[in-house]
XYZ file of N, CA, C and O in Angstrom:
444
model
N 8.504 6.023 12.886
C 7.963 5.053 12.453
C 7.895 3.493 12.333
O 8.855 3.357 11.352
N 8.036 2.672 12.755
C 8.216 1.975 12.415
C 6.940 1.186 11.130
O 6.329 0.994 10.989
N 7.892 0.047 11.510
C 6.745 -0.998 9.816
C 5.659 -1.401 10.681
O 4.652 -1.299 9.255
N 5.596 -1.714 12.514
C 4.179 -2.058 12.363
C 3.400 -0.623 12.012
O 1.224 -0.783 12.032
N 3.342 0.197 12.782
C 2.670 1.419 12.222
C 2.273 1.831 11.815
O 0.752 2.290 10.619
N 3.146 1.799 10.554
C 3.013 1.413 9.078
C 1.529 1.140 8.477
O 0.604 1.310 7.684
N 2.252 -0.435 8.878
C 0.745 -2.018 7.989
C -0.299 -1.298 8.498
O -1.519 -1.670 8.492
N 0.149 -0.530 9.988
C -1.721 -0.205 10.745
C -2.437 0.397 9.749
O -4.017 0.789 10.181
N -1.313 1.618 9.825
C -1.836 2.605 8.945
C -2.986 2.752 7.623
O -3.172 2.943 7.317
N -1.828 2.151 6.720
C -2.342 1.190 5.649
C -3.525 0.145 6.216
O -4.842 0.661 4.912
N -4.061 -0.566 6.768
C -5.132 -1.153 6.858
C -6.215 -0.925 7.206
O -7.419 -0.545 6.776
N -6.265 0.277 8.470
C -7.062 0.994 9.123
C -7.364 1.984 8.167
O -8.842 2.096 7.733
N -6.687 3.077 7.177
C -7.102 3.542 6.014
C -7.960 2.962 4.709
O -8.693 3.305 4.702
N -7.445 1.467 4.358
C -8.157 1.171 3.596
C -9.537 0.505 4.354
O -10.744 0.536 3.465
N -9.370 0.552 5.448
C -11.318 -0.097 6.149
C -12.257 0.842 5.953
O -13.022 1.030 5.948
N -10.975 2.010 6.706
C -12.161 3.096 6.553
C -12.661 4.131 4.837
O -13.813 4.349 4.984
N -11.746 3.900 4.190
C -12.641 3.778 3.011
C -13.566 2.757 2.625
O -14.592 3.240 2.144
N -12.897 1.819 2.903
C -14.493 0.843 2.209
C -15.930 1.314 3.037
O -17.108 1.227 2.553
N -15.311 1.588 4.138
C -17.101 1.815 5.018
C -17.439 3.696 5.423
O -18.769 3.804 4.683
N -16.476 4.296 4.374
C -16.918 5.347 4.043
C -17.558 5.143 2.912
O -18.740 5.790 2.431
N -17.315 4.661 1.854
C -17.685 4.019 0.268
C -19.246 3.474 0.039
O -19.998 3.570 -0.389
N -18.982 2.679 1.353
C -20.293 1.743 1.667
C -21.719 3.038 2.063
O -22.447 3.021 1.427
N -21.463 3.459 2.910
C -21.952 4.747 3.444
C -22.635 5.601 2.217
O -23.893 5.996 2.511
N -21.211 6.336 1.542
C -22.211 6.757 0.406
C -23.400 6.213 -0.831
O -23.778 7.028 -1.042
N -22.711 5.092 -0.280
C -23.541 4.285 -1.777
C -25.170 3.835 -0.956
O -26.395 3.849 -1.889
N -25.272 3.929 0.251
C -26.536 3.709 0.904
C -27.394 4.996 0.695
O -28.736 4.655 1.062
N -26.378 6.265 0.527
C -27.392 7.350 0.247
C -28.230 7.270 -0.612
O -28.538 7.939 -0.897
N -27.371 7.096 -1.477
C -27.587 7.408 -2.610
C -28.400 6.110 -4.057
O -29.338 6.611 -4.400
N -28.017 4.686 -3.275
C -29.053 4.389 -3.950
C -30.226 4.496 -3.513
O -30.353 3.728 -2.285
N -31.605 3.885 -4.147
C -32.592 4.310 -3.193
C -33.163 2.774 -3.196
O -34.178 3.016 -2.547
N -33.283 1.748 -3.423
C -34.282 0.474 -3.786
C -33.129 -0.376 -2.099
O -32.168 -0.163 -2.092
N -34.195 -0.841 -1.560
C -33.324 -1.972 -0.319
C -32.189 -3.555 -0.683
O -31.453 -3.053 -0.414
N -32.579 -3.538 -1.969
C -31.328 -4.576 -2.576
C -30.102 -3.734 -2.939
O -28.725 -4.359 -2.636
N -30.676 -2.669 -3.760
C -29.436 -2.315 -4.000
C -28.244 -1.116 -2.795
O -27.038 -1.686 -2.211
N -28.872 -1.353 -1.426
C -28.626 -1.044 -0.328
C -28.064 -1.540 0.531
O -27.387 -1.425 1.092
N -28.726 -3.268 -0.020
C -27.928 -3.908 1.167
C -26.409 -5.017 0.340
O -25.484 -4.964 0.919
N -26.691 -4.582 -0.494
C -25.696 -4.998 -1.402
C -23.788 -4.164 -1.685
O -22.731 -4.314 -1.443
N -24.613 -2.435 -1.205
C -23.573 -1.415 -0.973
C -23.440 -2.081 0.731
O -21.773 -1.733 0.473
N -23.909 -2.277 1.932
C -23.349 -2.963 3.044
C -23.110 -3.781 3.394
O -22.146 -3.722 4.334
N -22.801 -4.828 2.825
C -21.587 -6.094 2.356
C -20.767 -5.888 2.595
O -19.914 -6.834 3.526
N -19.669 -5.195 1.382
C -18.219 -4.739 1.617
C -17.951 -4.035 3.593
O -17.358 -4.389 3.548
N -19.450 -3.022 3.927
C -18.599 -2.430 4.993
C -18.012 -3.408 6.188
O -17.448 -4.069 7.095
N -19.448 -4.384 6.210
C -19.529 -5.700 7.226
C -18.568 -6.364 7.240
O -18.091 -7.385 7.815
N -18.609 -7.171 5.403
C -17.924 -8.108 5.447
C -15.649 -8.098 5.234
O -14.905 -8.842 5.456
N -15.505 -6.567 4.642
C -14.006 -6.545 4.537
C -13.768 -5.065 5.593
O -12.872 -4.988 5.668
N -14.568 -4.179 5.491
C -14.751 -2.963 6.036
C -14.039 -2.805 7.473
O -12.895 -3.030 8.001
N -15.562 -3.284 8.598
C -14.984 -3.374 9.530
C -13.175 -4.446 9.898
O -12.965 -4.192 11.055
N -13.832 -6.192 9.257
C -12.517 -6.592 9.360
C -11.032 -6.082 9.248
O -10.105 -6.480 10.136
N -11.268 -5.156 8.126
C -9.664 -4.424 8.114
C -9.092 -3.439 9.118
O -8.574 -3.435 9.473
N -10.213 -2.428 9.949
C -10.026 -1.793 11.001
C -9.894 -2.725 12.131
O -8.618 -2.300 12.821
N -10.579 -4.294 12.643
C -10.498 -4.680 13.674
C -8.421 -5.312 13.394
O -7.995 -5.252 14.019
N -8.256 -5.879 12.242
C -6.959 -6.279 12.015
C -6.340 -5.083 12.036
O -5.120 -5.584 12.967
N -6.284 -3.758 11.796
C -5.579 -2.928 11.777
C -5.354 -2.358 13.266
O -3.562 -2.556 13.694
N -6.319 -2.383 14.304
C -5.545 -2.571 15.529
C -5.059 -4.022 16.310
O -4.182 -3.400 17.113
N -5.088 -4.241 16.006
C -4.613 -5.553 16.291
C -3.335 -5.776 16.288
O -1.988 -6.357 16.211
N -2.291 -5.459 14.903
C -1.259 -4.477 14.321
C -1.018 -3.761 15.521
O 0.691 -3.612 15.629
N -1.580 -2.632 15.526
C -0.626 -1.632 16.005
C -1.022 -2.110 17.584
O 0.400 -1.606 18.117
N -1.318 -2.345 17.835
C -1.266 -3.403 19.306
C -0.320 -4.288 20.102
O 0.305 -3.959 21.244
N 0.229 -5.347 18.679
C 1.685 -5.914 18.662
C 1.117 -7.495 19.217
O -0.137 -7.593 20.225
N 1.509 -8.362 19.386
C 1.381 -9.795 19.949
C 1.270 -9.395 21.204
O 1.381 -8.366 21.745
N -0.555 -10.036 21.640
C -0.670 -10.651 22.912
C -2.352 -10.588 22.962
O -2.717 -10.980 22.256
N -3.077 -10.357 24.488
C -4.648 -11.062 24.383
C -4.687 -10.086 23.954
O -6.079 -10.785 23.540
N -4.828 -8.916 23.365
C -5.771 -7.857 23.139
C -5.792 -8.293 21.986
O -7.170 -7.805 20.774
N -4.693 -8.321 21.276
C -4.609 -8.437 19.794
C -5.046 -9.911 19.426
O -5.669 -9.850 17.675
N -5.511 -11.419 20.030
C -6.069 -12.198 20.318
C -6.912 -11.234 20.006
O -7.817 -13.065 18.990
N -7.987 -11.282 20.652
C -9.309 -10.868 20.675
C -9.602 -9.996 19.419
O -11.025 -9.972 18.735
N -8.603 -8.956 19.505
C -9.365 -8.139 18.166
C -9.023 -9.289 16.940
O -10.037 -8.931 16.212
N -8.296 -9.863 16.952
C -8.360 -11.353 15.420
C -9.817 -11.338 15.619
O -10.933 -11.760 14.386
N -10.491 -11.570 17.176
C -11.433 -13.069 16.743
C -13.167 -12.194 16.080
O -13.820 -12.521 16.219
N -12.351 -10.877 16.940
C -13.790 -9.636 16.269
C -13.936 -9.470 14.962
O -14.323 -9.501 14.061
N -12.379 -9.207 13.997
C -12.513 -9.374 12.593
C -12.968 -10.609 11.993
O -13.861 -10.831 10.925
N -12.520 -11.796 12.731
C -13.155 -13.332 12.318
C -14.706 -13.321 12.394
O -16.345 -13.555 11.291
N -15.224 -12.843 13.312
C -16.422 -13.126 13.638
C -17.331 -11.780 12.916
O -18.388 -12.252 11.703
N -16.794 -9.881 12.222
C -17.360 -9.817 11.548
C -17.177 -10.231 10.277
O -18.337 -10.246 9.077
N -16.062 -10.757 9.789
C -15.958 -11.318 8.222
C -17.019 -12.594 8.529
O -17.314 -12.328 7.137
N -17.329 -13.196 8.802
C -18.733 -14.457 8.295
C -19.459 -13.845 8.424
O -20.860 -14.482 8.181
N -20.285 -13.411 10.159
C -21.473 -12.882 10.512
C -21.453 -11.912 9.655
O -22.942 -11.369 9.732
N -20.610 -10.841 8.963
C -21.503 -9.244 7.695
C -22.246 -10.768 6.887
O -23.393 -9.576 6.405
N -21.665 -11.592 6.020
C -22.737 -11.969 4.710
C -23.577 -12.717 4.827
O -25.062 -12.664 4.761
N -24.073 -13.358 6.425
C -24.583 -13.750 7.291
C -25.872 -13.093 7.552
O -27.401 -12.958 6.717
N -25.886 -11.704 7.399
C -26.895 -10.799 7.793
C -27.033 -10.385 6.710
O -28.233 -10.103 7.299
N -26.388 -9.424 5.925
C -27.305 -9.531 4.653
C -27.943 -10.676 4.336
O -28.482 -10.238 3.635
N -27.400 -11.325 3.730
C -28.455 -12.952 3.591
C -29.819 -12.406 4.182
O -31.047 -12.603 3.090
N -29.694 -13.071 5.672
C -31.005 -12.580 6.348
C -32.049 -11.592 5.992
O -33.184 -11.347 5.967
N -31.480 -10.291 5.803
C -32.257 -8.943 5.863
C -32.670 -8.956 4.511
O -33.843 -8.496 4.271
N -31.634 -9.839 3.291
C -32.012 -9.235 2.121
C -33.646 -10.778 1.785
O -35.046 -10.399 1.693
N -33.337 -12.104 2.945
C -34.564 -12.861 2.344
C -35.646 -11.968 3.653
O -36.583 -12.198 2.613
N -35.690 -11.445 4.599
C -36.522 -10.636 5.039
C -37.159 -9.906 4.532
O -38.512 -9.045 4.234
N -36.474 -8.933 3.470
C -37.154 -7.665 3.038
C -37.739 -7.965 1.340
O -38.965 -8.142 1.413
N -37.254 -10.081 1.418
C -38.129 -10.416 0.599
C -39.434 -10.421 0.139
O -41.016 -10.937 -0.515
N -38.717 -11.431 1.513
C -40.468 -11.790 2.190
C -41.296 -10.581 2.398
O -43.023 -10.769 2.700
N -41.297 -9.545 2.970
C -42.270 -8.315 3.531
C -42.285 -8.060 2.130
O -43.487 -7.326 2.386
N -41.754 -7.261 0.954
C -41.941 -7.712 -0.301
C -42.941 -8.182 -1.070
O -43.782 -8.121 -2.134
N -43.635 -9.059 -0.406
C -43.743 -10.550 -0.787
C -43.045 -11.023 -2.288
O -44.257 -11.640 -3.490
N -42.334 -10.932 -2.679
C -41.561 -11.663 -3.624
C -40.647 -12.709 -3.692
O -40.658 -13.056 -4.749
N -40.700 -13.121 -2.613
C -39.953 -14.646 -1.972
C -40.981 -15.528 -2.478
O -42.228 -15.203 -1.860
N -40.655 -16.224 -3.618
C -41.237 -17.576 -3.852
C -41.723 -18.295 -2.853
O -40.693 -18.761 -2.331
N -43.191 -18.892 -2.239
C -43.145 -20.021 -1.731
C -42.733 -21.281 -2.969
O -42.865 -21.785 -3.616
N -42.034 -22.305 -1.638
C -41.996 -23.394 -2.043
C -43.071 -23.680 -2.634
O -43.638 -24.257 -2.389
N -42.927 -25.094 -3.822
C -44.244 -26.546 -4.225
C -43.189 -26.490 -5.307
O -41.973 -26.715 -5.751
N -43.866 -27.346 -6.345
C -43.360 -27.824 -7.568
C -42.923 -27.052 -8.455
O -43.694 -26.493 -8.380
N -42.366 -27.365 -9.516
C -41.851 -26.445 -10.264
C -43.080 -26.785 -11.198
O -43.360 -27.831 -11.872
N -43.282 -25.331 -12.784
C -44.394 -25.854 -13.276
C -43.446 -26.860 -14.611
O -42.932 -26.649 -14.296
N -44.513 -27.074 -15.519
C -44.226 -28.034 -16.145
C -43.702 -27.193 -17.067
O -45.098 -26.400 -17.657
N -43.172 -27.160 -18.281
C -42.646 -25.809 -18.868
C -44.216 -26.458 -20.794
O -44.141 -25.719 -21.188
N -44.564 -27.698 -20.182
C -45.874 -27.775 -21.867
C -46.599 -27.010 -20.976
O -47.227 -26.957 -22.008
N -46.424 -26.767 -19.243
C -48.156 -26.323 -19.518
C -48.932 -27.051 -18.492
O -50.638 -26.910 -18.401
N -48.812 -28.271 -18.575
C -49.811 -29.216 -18.351
C -50.342 -28.565 -17.023
O -49.497 -28.583 -16.438
N -51.622 -29.447 -16.260
C -51.701 -29.335 -15.156
C -51.365 -30.794 -14.090
O -51.522 -31.251 -14.552
N -50.627 -30.419 -13.266
C -50.755 -32.201 -12.247
C -52.259 -32.851 -12.314
O -53.290 -31.941 -11.777
N -52.258 -33.604 -11.722
C -53.259 -34.835 -11.859
C -52.608 -35.432 -10.210
O -52.217 -35.595 -9.502
């Protein structure tokens, strides 16, 4: 067993553990916001760790560069997707505040 194989195995185990724990939390949590919170580590940490493990296992070359590019896209795109889904959920539940002037702390109406 080479060092590269051992590092890839550790990264793959960590990434798989993050994805499995997120999946378990997805099943257990009842509210949509909690589910979104549980899915965020899977998309921003678990999947990039798995892609990084595959890149380490393949060794230097074109395939590793492609896998690293995929890992970067997943690491950046995961939180963005989570925020977009949270905003859509808030709009769907009518909990998203409409933009407008802030209320006066003294309770006076604007003229």
